[in-house]
Short mmCIF file of C-alpha atoms in Angstrom, two decimals:
data_model
loop_
_atom_site.label_atom_id
_atom_site.label_comp_id
_atom_site.label_asym_id
_atom_site.label_seq_id
_atom_site.Cartn_x
_atom_site.Cartn_y
_atom_site.Cartn_z
CA UNK A 1 0.17 -1.64 -25.64
CA UNK A 2 -2.12 0.24 -23.31
CA UNK A 3 -3.53 -1.69 -20.40
CA UNK A 4 -7.15 -1.74 -19.34
CA UNK A 5 -7.54 -0.86 -15.66
CA UNK A 6 -10.55 -0.87 -13.36
CA UNK A 7 -11.82 1.68 -10.88
CA UNK A 8 -12.60 5.40 -10.83
CA UNK A 9 -10.39 7.66 -12.94
CA UNK A 10 -8.79 9.41 -9.95
CA UNK A 11 -7.01 6.19 -8.99
CA UNK A 12 -4.74 6.56 -12.03
CA UNK A 13 -2.97 9.31 -10.08
CA UNK A 14 -3.23 7.78 -6.59
CA UNK A 15 -0.15 7.35 -4.41
CA UNK A 16 -1.04 6.38 -0.85
CA UNK A 17 0.67 7.24 2.40
CA UNK A 18 -0.46 4.47 4.73
CA UNK A 19 -0.92 4.99 8.46
CA UNK A 20 -1.89 2.63 11.30
CA UNK A 21 -3.77 5.23 13.44
CA UNK A 22 -3.96 3.43 16.80
CA UNK A 23 -0.20 2.99 16.89
CA UNK A 24 0.62 6.29 15.19
CA UNK A 25 -1.08 8.36 17.90
CA UNK A 26 0.01 6.13 20.79
CA UNK A 27 -3.46 4.77 21.53
CA UNK A 28 -2.45 1.09 21.27
CA UNK A 29 -0.58 -0.45 22.88
CA UNK A 30 -0.90 1.87 25.84
CA UNK A 31 -0.67 1.42 29.60
CA UNK A 32 -3.73 3.61 30.01
CA UNK A 33 -6.00 3.90 26.94
CA UNK A 34 -6.81 7.51 26.03
CA UNK A 35 -10.38 8.78 26.22
CA UNK A 36 -12.31 10.51 23.40
CA UNK A 37 -11.63 13.92 24.93
CA UNK A 38 -8.01 13.70 23.80
CA UNK A 39 -9.14 13.71 20.14
CA UNK A 40 -6.01 11.85 19.08
CA UNK A 41 -7.31 11.19 15.57
CA UNK A 42 -6.66 14.87 14.86
CA UNK A 43 -2.95 14.32 15.37
CA UNK A 44 -2.90 12.68 11.96
CA UNK A 45 -3.90 16.00 10.41
CA UNK A 46 -0.63 17.49 11.62
CA UNK A 47 1.13 15.08 9.25
CA UNK A 48 -0.92 15.84 6.14
CA UNK A 49 1.48 18.53 4.97
CA UNK A 50 4.28 15.96 5.21
CA UNK A 51 2.22 13.62 3.02
CA UNK A 52 1.87 16.42 0.48
CA UNK A 53 5.61 17.18 0.59
CA UNK A 54 6.28 13.48 0.12
CA UNK A 55 4.16 13.57 -3.02
CA UNK A 56 1.28 11.39 -1.84
CA UNK A 57 -2.23 12.01 -3.09
CA UNK A 58 -4.10 10.03 -0.45
CA UNK A 59 -4.06 8.79 3.14
CA UNK A 60 -4.73 5.07 3.62
CA UNK A 61 -5.90 4.55 7.20
CA UNK A 62 -5.76 1.41 9.30
CA UNK A 63 -8.75 0.59 11.55
CA UNK A 64 -10.42 3.58 13.21
CA UNK A 65 -13.65 1.99 14.45
CA UNK A 66 -14.52 0.96 18.00
CA UNK A 67 -12.59 -2.12 19.12
CA UNK A 68 -11.09 -3.64 22.24
CA UNK A 69 -7.41 -3.86 21.24
CA UNK A 70 -5.64 -3.53 17.86
CA UNK A 71 -8.59 -2.37 15.78
CA UNK A 72 -9.21 -5.63 13.94
CA UNK A 73 -11.52 -6.87 16.70
CA UNK A 74 -14.28 -4.41 15.82
CA UNK A 75 -17.14 -3.90 18.26
CA UNK A 76 -19.06 -1.19 16.38
CA UNK A 77 -18.45 -0.22 12.76
CA UNK A 78 -20.58 2.90 13.12
CA UNK A 79 -18.53 4.38 15.96
CA UNK A 80 -15.05 5.92 15.86
CA UNK A 81 -12.77 4.17 18.36
CA UNK A 82 -13.04 6.27 21.54
CA UNK A 83 -9.28 5.97 21.98
CA UNK A 84 -9.02 8.04 18.81
CA UNK A 85 -11.93 10.41 19.37
CA UNK A 86 -15.39 10.72 17.90
CA UNK A 87 -17.27 11.29 14.64
CA UNK A 88 -16.51 15.02 14.71
CA UNK A 89 -12.80 14.19 14.72
CA UNK A 90 -13.32 11.99 11.66
CA UNK A 91 -15.19 14.78 9.89
CA UNK A 92 -12.34 17.15 10.69
CA UNK A 93 -9.78 14.69 9.34
CA UNK A 94 -11.67 14.23 6.07
CA UNK A 95 -12.24 17.96 5.65
CA UNK A 96 -8.56 18.74 6.18
CA UNK A 97 -7.48 15.95 3.84
CA UNK A 98 -9.81 17.01 1.04
CA UNK A 99 -8.82 20.65 1.52
CA UNK A 100 -5.26 19.57 0.64
CA UNK A 101 -6.38 17.40 -2.26
CA UNK A 102 -5.78 14.16 -0.35
CA UNK A 103 -8.12 11.19 -0.71
CA UNK A 104 -9.01 9.05 2.33
CA UNK A 105 -9.06 5.24 2.26
CA UNK A 106 -10.65 3.36 5.17
CA UNK A 107 -9.84 -0.12 6.48
CA UNK A 108 -12.96 -2.29 6.48
CA UNK A 109 -12.80 -5.34 8.75
CA UNK A 110 -15.82 -7.35 7.60
CA UNK A 111 -14.57 -10.92 7.76
CA UNK A 112 -14.61 -11.06 11.55
CA UNK A 113 -15.57 -9.03 14.61
CA UNK A 114 -14.44 -8.84 18.23
CA UNK A 115 -16.00 -10.73 21.11
CA UNK A 116 -17.70 -7.50 22.27
CA UNK A 117 -19.58 -7.08 19.00
CA UNK A 118 -23.36 -7.08 19.52
CA UNK A 119 -24.32 -10.65 18.76
CA UNK A 120 -27.42 -11.11 16.68
CA UNK A 121 -29.06 -14.38 15.78
CA UNK A 122 -27.46 -15.97 12.77
CA UNK A 123 -24.77 -13.29 12.35
CA UNK A 124 -21.80 -15.42 13.39
CA UNK A 125 -20.56 -18.52 11.62
CA UNK A 126 -19.34 -20.23 14.78
CA UNK A 127 -15.71 -20.11 13.64
CA UNK A 128 -12.78 -17.88 14.46
CA UNK A 129 -10.35 -16.08 12.18
CA UNK A 130 -7.14 -18.07 11.68
CA UNK A 131 -7.41 -19.59 15.15
CA UNK A 132 -7.68 -16.29 17.04
CA UNK A 133 -10.35 -16.94 19.65
CA UNK A 134 -11.07 -13.23 20.12
CA UNK A 135 -11.88 -12.77 16.39
CA UNK A 136 -15.28 -14.23 15.52
CA UNK A 137 -16.10 -14.88 11.87
CA UNK A 138 -19.25 -13.35 10.47
CA UNK A 139 -21.83 -15.50 8.68
CA UNK A 140 -21.43 -14.19 5.16
CA UNK A 141 -24.34 -16.27 3.90
CA UNK A 142 -26.77 -14.26 6.03
CA UNK A 143 -28.53 -11.53 3.98
CA UNK A 144 -28.69 -9.36 7.10
CA UNK A 145 -24.88 -9.32 7.25
CA UNK A 146 -24.81 -8.26 3.59
CA UNK A 147 -27.18 -5.39 4.37
CA UNK A 148 -25.17 -4.41 7.44
CA UNK A 149 -21.88 -4.16 5.53
CA UNK A 150 -23.53 -2.25 2.69
CA UNK A 151 -24.88 0.17 5.28
CA UNK A 152 -21.55 0.62 7.07
CA UNK A 153 -19.56 1.20 3.89
CA UNK A 154 -22.12 3.63 2.51
CA UNK A 155 -22.34 5.54 5.81
CA UNK A 156 -18.65 6.44 5.91
CA UNK A 157 -18.48 7.14 2.18
CA UNK A 158 -21.33 9.58 2.71
CA UNK A 159 -19.26 11.21 5.45
CA UNK A 160 -16.45 11.79 2.98
CA UNK A 161 -14.29 8.68 2.68
CA UNK A 162 -13.12 7.87 -0.85
CA UNK A 163 -12.76 4.10 -0.69
CA UNK A 164 -12.19 0.97 1.33
CA UNK A 165 -9.40 -1.51 1.88
CA UNK A 166 -11.18 -4.79 2.61
CA UNK A 167 -9.26 -6.60 5.32
CA UNK A 168 -8.75 -10.37 5.04
CA UNK A 169 -10.78 -10.32 1.84
CA UNK A 170 -9.21 -13.65 0.91
CA UNK A 171 -11.09 -15.32 3.79
CA UNK A 172 -14.51 -14.00 2.76
CA UNK A 173 -16.62 -15.87 0.19
CA UNK A 174 -16.44 -14.07 -3.13
CA UNK A 175 -20.21 -14.17 -3.52
CA UNK A 176 -20.50 -11.99 -0.41
CA UNK A 177 -18.42 -9.19 -1.93
CA UNK A 178 -20.28 -9.62 -5.22
CA UNK A 179 -23.52 -8.99 -3.32
CA UNK A 180 -22.17 -6.04 -1.31
CA UNK A 181 -20.03 -3.96 -3.65
CA UNK A 182 -22.48 -3.33 -6.51
CA UNK A 183 -24.97 -1.94 -3.99
CA UNK A 184 -22.34 0.39 -2.52
CA UNK A 185 -21.14 1.46 -5.96
CA UNK A 186 -24.68 2.30 -6.99
CA UNK A 187 -24.71 4.92 -4.23
CA UNK A 188 -21.05 5.92 -4.56
CA UNK A 189 -19.82 5.29 -8.11
CA UNK A 190 -16.56 7.18 -7.53
CA UNK A 191 -15.42 5.01 -4.60
CA UNK A 192 -12.50 2.57 -4.85
CA UNK A 193 -12.38 -0.92 -3.31
CA UNK A 194 -9.20 -2.94 -2.81
CA UNK A 195 -9.28 -6.45 -1.40
CA UNK A 196 -6.52 -7.83 0.79
CA UNK A 197 -5.30 -10.93 -1.06
CA UNK A 198 -2.17 -12.94 -0.23
CA UNK A 199 -2.05 -15.89 -2.62
CA UNK A 200 -4.08 -17.27 -5.51
CA UNK A 201 -5.36 -16.13 -8.86
CA UNK A 202 -5.67 -12.43 -8.15
CA UNK A 203 -7.32 -11.55 -11.45
CA UNK A 204 -10.01 -14.21 -11.13
CA UNK A 205 -10.75 -13.25 -7.53
CA UNK A 206 -10.92 -9.54 -8.33
CA UNK A 207 -13.40 -10.27 -11.12
CA UNK A 208 -15.57 -12.65 -9.09
CA UNK A 209 -15.61 -10.48 -5.96
CA UNK A 210 -16.09 -7.24 -7.93
CA UNK A 211 -13.03 -5.55 -6.42
CA UNK A 212 -11.28 -2.68 -8.18
CA UNK A 213 -7.87 -3.82 -6.97
CA UNK A 214 -5.99 -6.25 -4.75
CA UNK A 215 -2.88 -6.12 -2.57
CA UNK A 216 0.14 -7.30 -4.56
CA UNK A 217 1.85 -9.53 -2.01
CA UNK A 218 3.50 -11.63 -4.72
CA UNK A 219 5.45 -8.63 -5.99
CA UNK A 220 6.25 -7.44 -2.44
CA UNK A 221 7.85 -10.79 -1.64
CA UNK A 222 9.70 -10.98 -4.95
CA UNK A 223 11.25 -7.53 -4.50
CA UNK A 224 12.95 -8.13 -1.15
CA UNK A 225 13.62 -11.81 -1.76
CA UNK A 226 15.31 -11.28 -5.12
CA UNK A 227 17.49 -8.53 -3.66
CA UNK A 228 18.49 -10.66 -0.66
CA UNK A 229 19.13 -13.82 -2.66
CA UNK A 230 20.78 -12.21 -5.67
CA UNK A 231 18.12 -13.80 -7.86
CA UNK A 232 16.46 -11.33 -10.21
CA UNK A 233 14.88 -14.27 -12.06
CA UNK A 234 12.35 -14.45 -9.24
CA UNK A 235 11.53 -10.76 -9.66
CA UNK A 236 11.18 -11.09 -13.43
CA UNK A 237 8.75 -13.97 -12.98
CA UNK A 238 6.68 -11.90 -10.56
CA UNK A 239 6.66 -8.95 -12.95
CA UNK A 240 5.43 -11.18 -15.76
CA UNK A 241 2.54 -12.17 -13.47
CA UNK A 242 2.11 -8.50 -12.63
CA UNK A 243 1.68 -7.73 -16.33
CA UNK A 244 -1.13 -10.26 -16.50
CA UNK A 245 -2.91 -8.60 -13.58
CA UNK A 246 -2.54 -5.16 -15.18
CA UNK A 247 -4.52 -6.42 -18.16
CA UNK A 248 -7.65 -6.20 -16.00
CA UNK A 249 -6.88 -4.19 -12.84
CA UNK A 250 -4.19 -2.06 -11.20
CA UNK A 251 -2.86 -3.85 -8.10
CA UNK A 252 -2.02 -2.02 -4.88
CA UNK A 253 1.78 -2.20 -4.76
CA UNK A 254 4.00 -1.74 -1.71
CA UNK A 255 7.32 -2.65 -0.13
CA UNK A 256 6.00 -2.19 3.41
CA UNK A 257 2.78 -2.04 5.38
CA UNK A 258 1.48 -2.41 8.94
CA UNK A 259 1.49 -6.22 8.75
CA UNK A 260 5.06 -6.95 7.65
CA UNK A 261 8.65 -6.32 8.70
CA UNK A 262 9.78 -2.90 7.50
CA UNK A 263 11.68 -3.00 4.22
CA UNK A 264 14.80 -1.44 5.79
CA UNK A 265 14.93 -4.36 8.24
CA UNK A 266 13.91 -7.01 5.71
CA UNK A 267 16.77 -6.28 3.31
CA UNK A 268 20.17 -7.82 4.08
CA UNK A 269 22.09 -4.95 2.45
CA UNK A 270 21.20 -1.32 3.33
CA UNK A 271 22.16 -0.11 -0.15
CA UNK A 272 19.41 -2.23 -1.67
CA UNK A 273 16.69 -0.10 -0.07
CA UNK A 274 17.01 2.28 -3.01
CA UNK A 275 16.49 -0.56 -5.49
CA UNK A 276 13.28 -1.58 -3.73
CA UNK A 277 11.89 1.96 -3.82
CA UNK A 278 12.89 2.39 -7.47
CA UNK A 279 10.98 -0.81 -8.30
CA UNK A 280 7.90 0.28 -6.37
CA UNK A 281 7.65 3.57 -8.22
CA UNK A 282 8.53 2.49 -11.77
CA UNK A 283 6.18 -0.46 -12.31
CA UNK A 284 2.45 -0.45 -12.96
CA UNK A 285 -0.11 -0.33 -10.17
CA UNK A 286 -1.21 1.92 -7.33
CA UNK A 287 1.81 2.54 -5.04
CA UNK A 288 1.54 2.79 -1.26
CA UNK A 289 4.26 3.98 1.15
CA UNK A 290 3.94 2.91 4.78
CA UNK A 291 4.48 5.80 7.19
CA UNK A 292 8.06 5.77 8.40
CA UNK A 293 9.47 3.79 5.49
CA UNK A 294 10.24 7.10 3.78
CA UNK A 295 12.53 7.89 6.74
CA UNK A 296 14.28 4.52 6.64
CA UNK A 297 12.61 3.37 9.87
CA UNK A 298 13.38 -0.17 10.97
CA UNK A 299 11.10 -2.69 12.67
CA UNK A 300 10.70 -6.46 12.73
CA UNK A 301 7.36 -8.23 12.87
CA UNK A 302 7.35 -11.27 15.15
CA UNK A 303 4.88 -14.14 15.27
CA UNK A 304 3.75 -13.65 18.87
CA UNK A 305 1.27 -11.62 20.88
CA UNK A 306 2.30 -7.99 20.41
CA UNK A 307 4.54 -9.01 17.52
CA UNK A 308 3.25 -6.15 15.35
CA UNK A 309 4.13 -3.41 17.83
CA UNK A 310 7.63 -2.78 16.44
CA UNK A 311 6.25 -1.94 12.99
CA UNK A 312 3.39 0.18 14.37
CA UNK A 313 5.18 2.81 16.50
CA UNK A 314 3.91 6.08 17.87
CA UNK A 315 4.92 9.19 15.92
CA UNK A 316 5.70 12.48 17.58
CA UNK A 317 4.63 15.81 16.12
CA UNK A 318 6.26 16.69 12.80
CA UNK A 319 8.87 17.27 11.64
CA UNK A 320 10.84 14.13 12.43
CA UNK A 321 14.50 14.61 13.31
CA UNK A 322 16.51 12.65 10.76
CA UNK A 323 20.14 11.64 10.51
CA UNK A 324 21.95 11.80 7.18
CA UNK A 325 20.74 8.37 6.12
CA UNK A 326 17.12 9.16 6.98
CA UNK A 327 17.30 12.44 5.08
CA UNK A 328 18.71 10.62 2.04
CA UNK A 329 15.94 8.01 2.14
CA UNK A 330 13.30 10.75 2.36
CA UNK A 331 14.85 12.66 -0.54
CA UNK A 332 14.89 9.47 -2.63
CA UNK A 333 11.21 8.87 -1.96
CA UNK A 334 10.32 12.45 -2.79
CA UNK A 335 12.25 12.35 -6.05
CA UNK A 336 10.84 9.01 -7.21
CA UNK A 337 7.28 9.88 -6.23
CA UNK A 338 7.71 13.13 -8.13
CA UNK A 339 8.95 11.12 -11.11
CA UNK A 340 5.88 8.90 -10.83
CA UNK A 341 3.57 11.90 -10.79
CA UNK A 342 5.30 13.40 -13.83
CA UNK A 343 4.78 10.09 -15.65
CA UNK A 344 1.19 9.08 -14.72
CA UNK A 345 1.18 6.56 -17.56
CA UNK A 346 3.25 4.31 -15.27
CA UNK A 347 0.00 3.46 -13.49
CA UNK A 348 -0.84 1.02 -16.29
CA UNK A 349 2.66 0.32 -17.61
CA UNK A 350 3.80 -3.21 -18.36
CA UNK A 351 7.42 -4.29 -18.01
CA UNK A 352 9.74 -6.49 -20.06
CA UNK A 353 13.24 -7.65 -19.32
CA UNK A 354 15.98 -6.25 -21.56
CA UNK A 355 18.84 -7.90 -19.66
CA UNK A 356 18.37 -10.47 -16.92
CA UNK A 357 21.08 -11.99 -14.75
CA UNK A 358 21.13 -13.18 -11.16
CA UNK A 359 22.51 -9.92 -9.78
CA UNK A 360 21.60 -7.40 -12.48
CA UNK A 361 18.30 -6.57 -14.08
CA UNK A 362 17.37 -4.11 -16.83
CA UNK A 363 13.72 -3.68 -17.68
CA UNK A 364 11.58 -1.39 -19.77
CA UNK A 365 8.37 0.03 -18.34
CA UNK A 366 6.07 0.94 -21.20
CA UNK A 367 2.55 2.17 -21.85
CA UNK A 368 1.84 2.95 -25.49
CA UNK A 369 4.55 5.26 -26.83
CA UNK A 370 5.78 6.18 -23.35
CA UNK A 371 8.63 4.25 -21.79
CA UNK A 372 11.45 4.31 -19.25
CA UNK A 373 14.34 1.90 -18.84
CA UNK A 374 15.42 0.88 -15.33
CA UNK A 375 18.79 -0.71 -14.63
CA UNK A 376 19.47 -2.37 -11.27
CA UNK A 377 22.88 -3.68 -10.24
CA UNK A 378 23.50 -5.49 -6.95
CA UNK A 379 26.72 -7.13 -8.10
CA UNK A 380 30.20 -6.36 -6.76
CA UNK A 381 31.32 -5.19 -10.19
CA UNK A 382 30.03 -2.52 -12.59
CA UNK A 383 27.20 -3.21 -15.02
CA UNK A 384 28.02 -2.03 -18.55
CA UNK A 385 25.12 -1.48 -20.92
CA UNK A 386 25.33 -0.73 -24.63
CA UNK A 387 22.70 -0.32 -27.31
CA UNK A 388 22.15 -4.09 -27.55
CA UNK A 389 21.39 -4.32 -23.84
CA UNK A 390 19.13 -1.26 -23.84
CA UNK A 391 17.30 -2.07 -27.07
CA UNK A 392 17.81 1.49 -28.28
CA UNK A 393 20.51 3.93 -29.35
CA UNK A 394 21.08 6.88 -27.11
CA UNK A 395 19.39 7.27 -23.74
CA UNK A 396 18.91 10.19 -21.40
CA UNK A 397 19.92 9.56 -17.81
CA UNK A 398 16.86 10.63 -15.83
CA UNK A 399 18.12 9.60 -12.39
CA UNK A 400 20.58 7.30 -10.70
CA UNK A 401 22.52 6.46 -7.60
CA UNK A 402 25.52 8.54 -8.75
CA UNK A 403 25.09 9.60 -12.37
CA UNK A 404 24.16 13.22 -13.17
CA UNK A 405 20.66 13.43 -14.68
CA UNK A 406 19.73 14.77 -18.12
CA UNK A 407 22.92 13.45 -19.69
CA UNK A 408 22.49 11.79 -23.12
CA UNK A 409 24.82 8.83 -23.60
CA UNK A 410 25.50 5.86 -25.87
CA UNK A 411 26.68 3.58 -23.08
CA UNK A 412 25.65 3.33 -19.44
CA UNK A 413 27.85 2.09 -16.62
CA UNK A 414 26.04 1.29 -13.38
CA UNK A 415 28.37 1.06 -10.39
CA UNK A 416 28.17 -1.81 -7.86
CA UNK A 417 24.96 -1.59 -5.79
CA UNK A 418 23.78 1.17 -8.14
CA UNK A 419 20.78 1.95 -10.30
CA UNK A 420 19.74 4.13 -13.23
CA UNK A 421 16.48 5.34 -14.73
CA UNK A 422 16.83 6.08 -18.43
CA UNK A 423 14.67 7.52 -21.17
CA UNK A 424 15.14 6.38 -24.80
CA UNK A 425 15.85 9.30 -27.15
#
C-alpha cells in the first residue's frame, strides 16, 4: 500500500550529496586558519557539476557559521565562518546551486554553543554537551532562546536555504522544537527539517518535535553490521522497523556521513560495498551520499581529539583522479542513483522479505502497483532463485554485479558476493 510521508513535495525526489565544508576546503584542521578574503566557501561551487553528474538533487552542508574550531562550537549563527568567507560567498553558493536545480540544506547547531558565544542572562543551562567543556548547552526553556533560533533559521531560509538538519536534536527537549518549527514553517512552508536522532522511538519523537524527518542510524548500523556478521536477520528486523517509520515520515538514510567511519573502511569485505549502496538506493526514505564515498574513499573515525579528521579530508579541485576501483564505485553510484530517480516511488516504498537466510537476502520494495525485487548474496556459493523464492513468474534483470540487464528469465542465479535488481513481469 502507499505510504503517507511528511514534508514538502520536493523531498520525494531529494537525493543529498553531503559535504563537511570546513574540512572539504582545508579550513579545519589547518596550521594557519584562512581569512575571509580567500572565499573558500566558493570552492564548493566547483563541485556542483560533479553532484549533478552523480545524480544528486541537493547539497547537504555541515556547519558554515562562525566558530572557533570544528563548526559545532558556534559563536555567531548570523555570521558565515570567516575561515570560509562571508555572506556574499553564501549568496553565491545558493545562487549557483539553485541555478543547477540543487537544493541547499544547512546544519543547525542549536543544542549547544561554543565558549565564545555572546553570553546573555538565562541563555545557558549550566551544562555541557556530552561532557565537552567547550560546548555549552543552551537553556531551551528560555523563550528568548526560542525566538533566537526561530530568527536564525528564518534568516538563512530567506537568503535561499531550503531546509535544516538539526544537530544533536535528540539532546534537545521536544517541546523546544515544537515551539520553534511551526513558527519557521509559517514563514517558510516549503522548508524541510530533519532531526539528528540516534536511538529511541523515531516516529514518536518526529511527531512530538514536529520534524519532517530523522536520521536513520538504526538502518545504517544494520546495513554494515549484517554484511560483516553474515546476519541478514538483523537487516530484516531493521527494515521492518523502517517500514513502521515510513508510515508517518521518510527517514534520512545513509551509509556514511561526517560523524562515522567511511563505509569502505567499515566493511570487512570490499565486495560488500556494492551491497550497501544497493540497499541505500532501493529502500524507502531520503538518501544521502557523503562526499568521497562515491569514490570509495576510506577513513576511520577514532574516539579522541581530532578523531574525525580522517573522515573529513580536504578535497582538491575537480575532477578527482581515480584508480579502477574508484571509477567502478563512482559508476555504481551513478547507475543506482539514476535508477532511484527513474523510480521516484521508492521514496515511500516498504520492503518485505521473500527469502531470508544468514548470508542471502531477497526482498521486494513496493509502493502501490510499483515494485522491484532485490537479491543480495554474500555467501561463498551461488544463490539460486526460482518462482517460489521470487513470488512471481518471470522477472526482468534490471541490474546486477555481473548479469546483463533487460534479460527476462524464469530463474535467477546470483554469484558469490553478487547482487541483482529485478522487475516482476
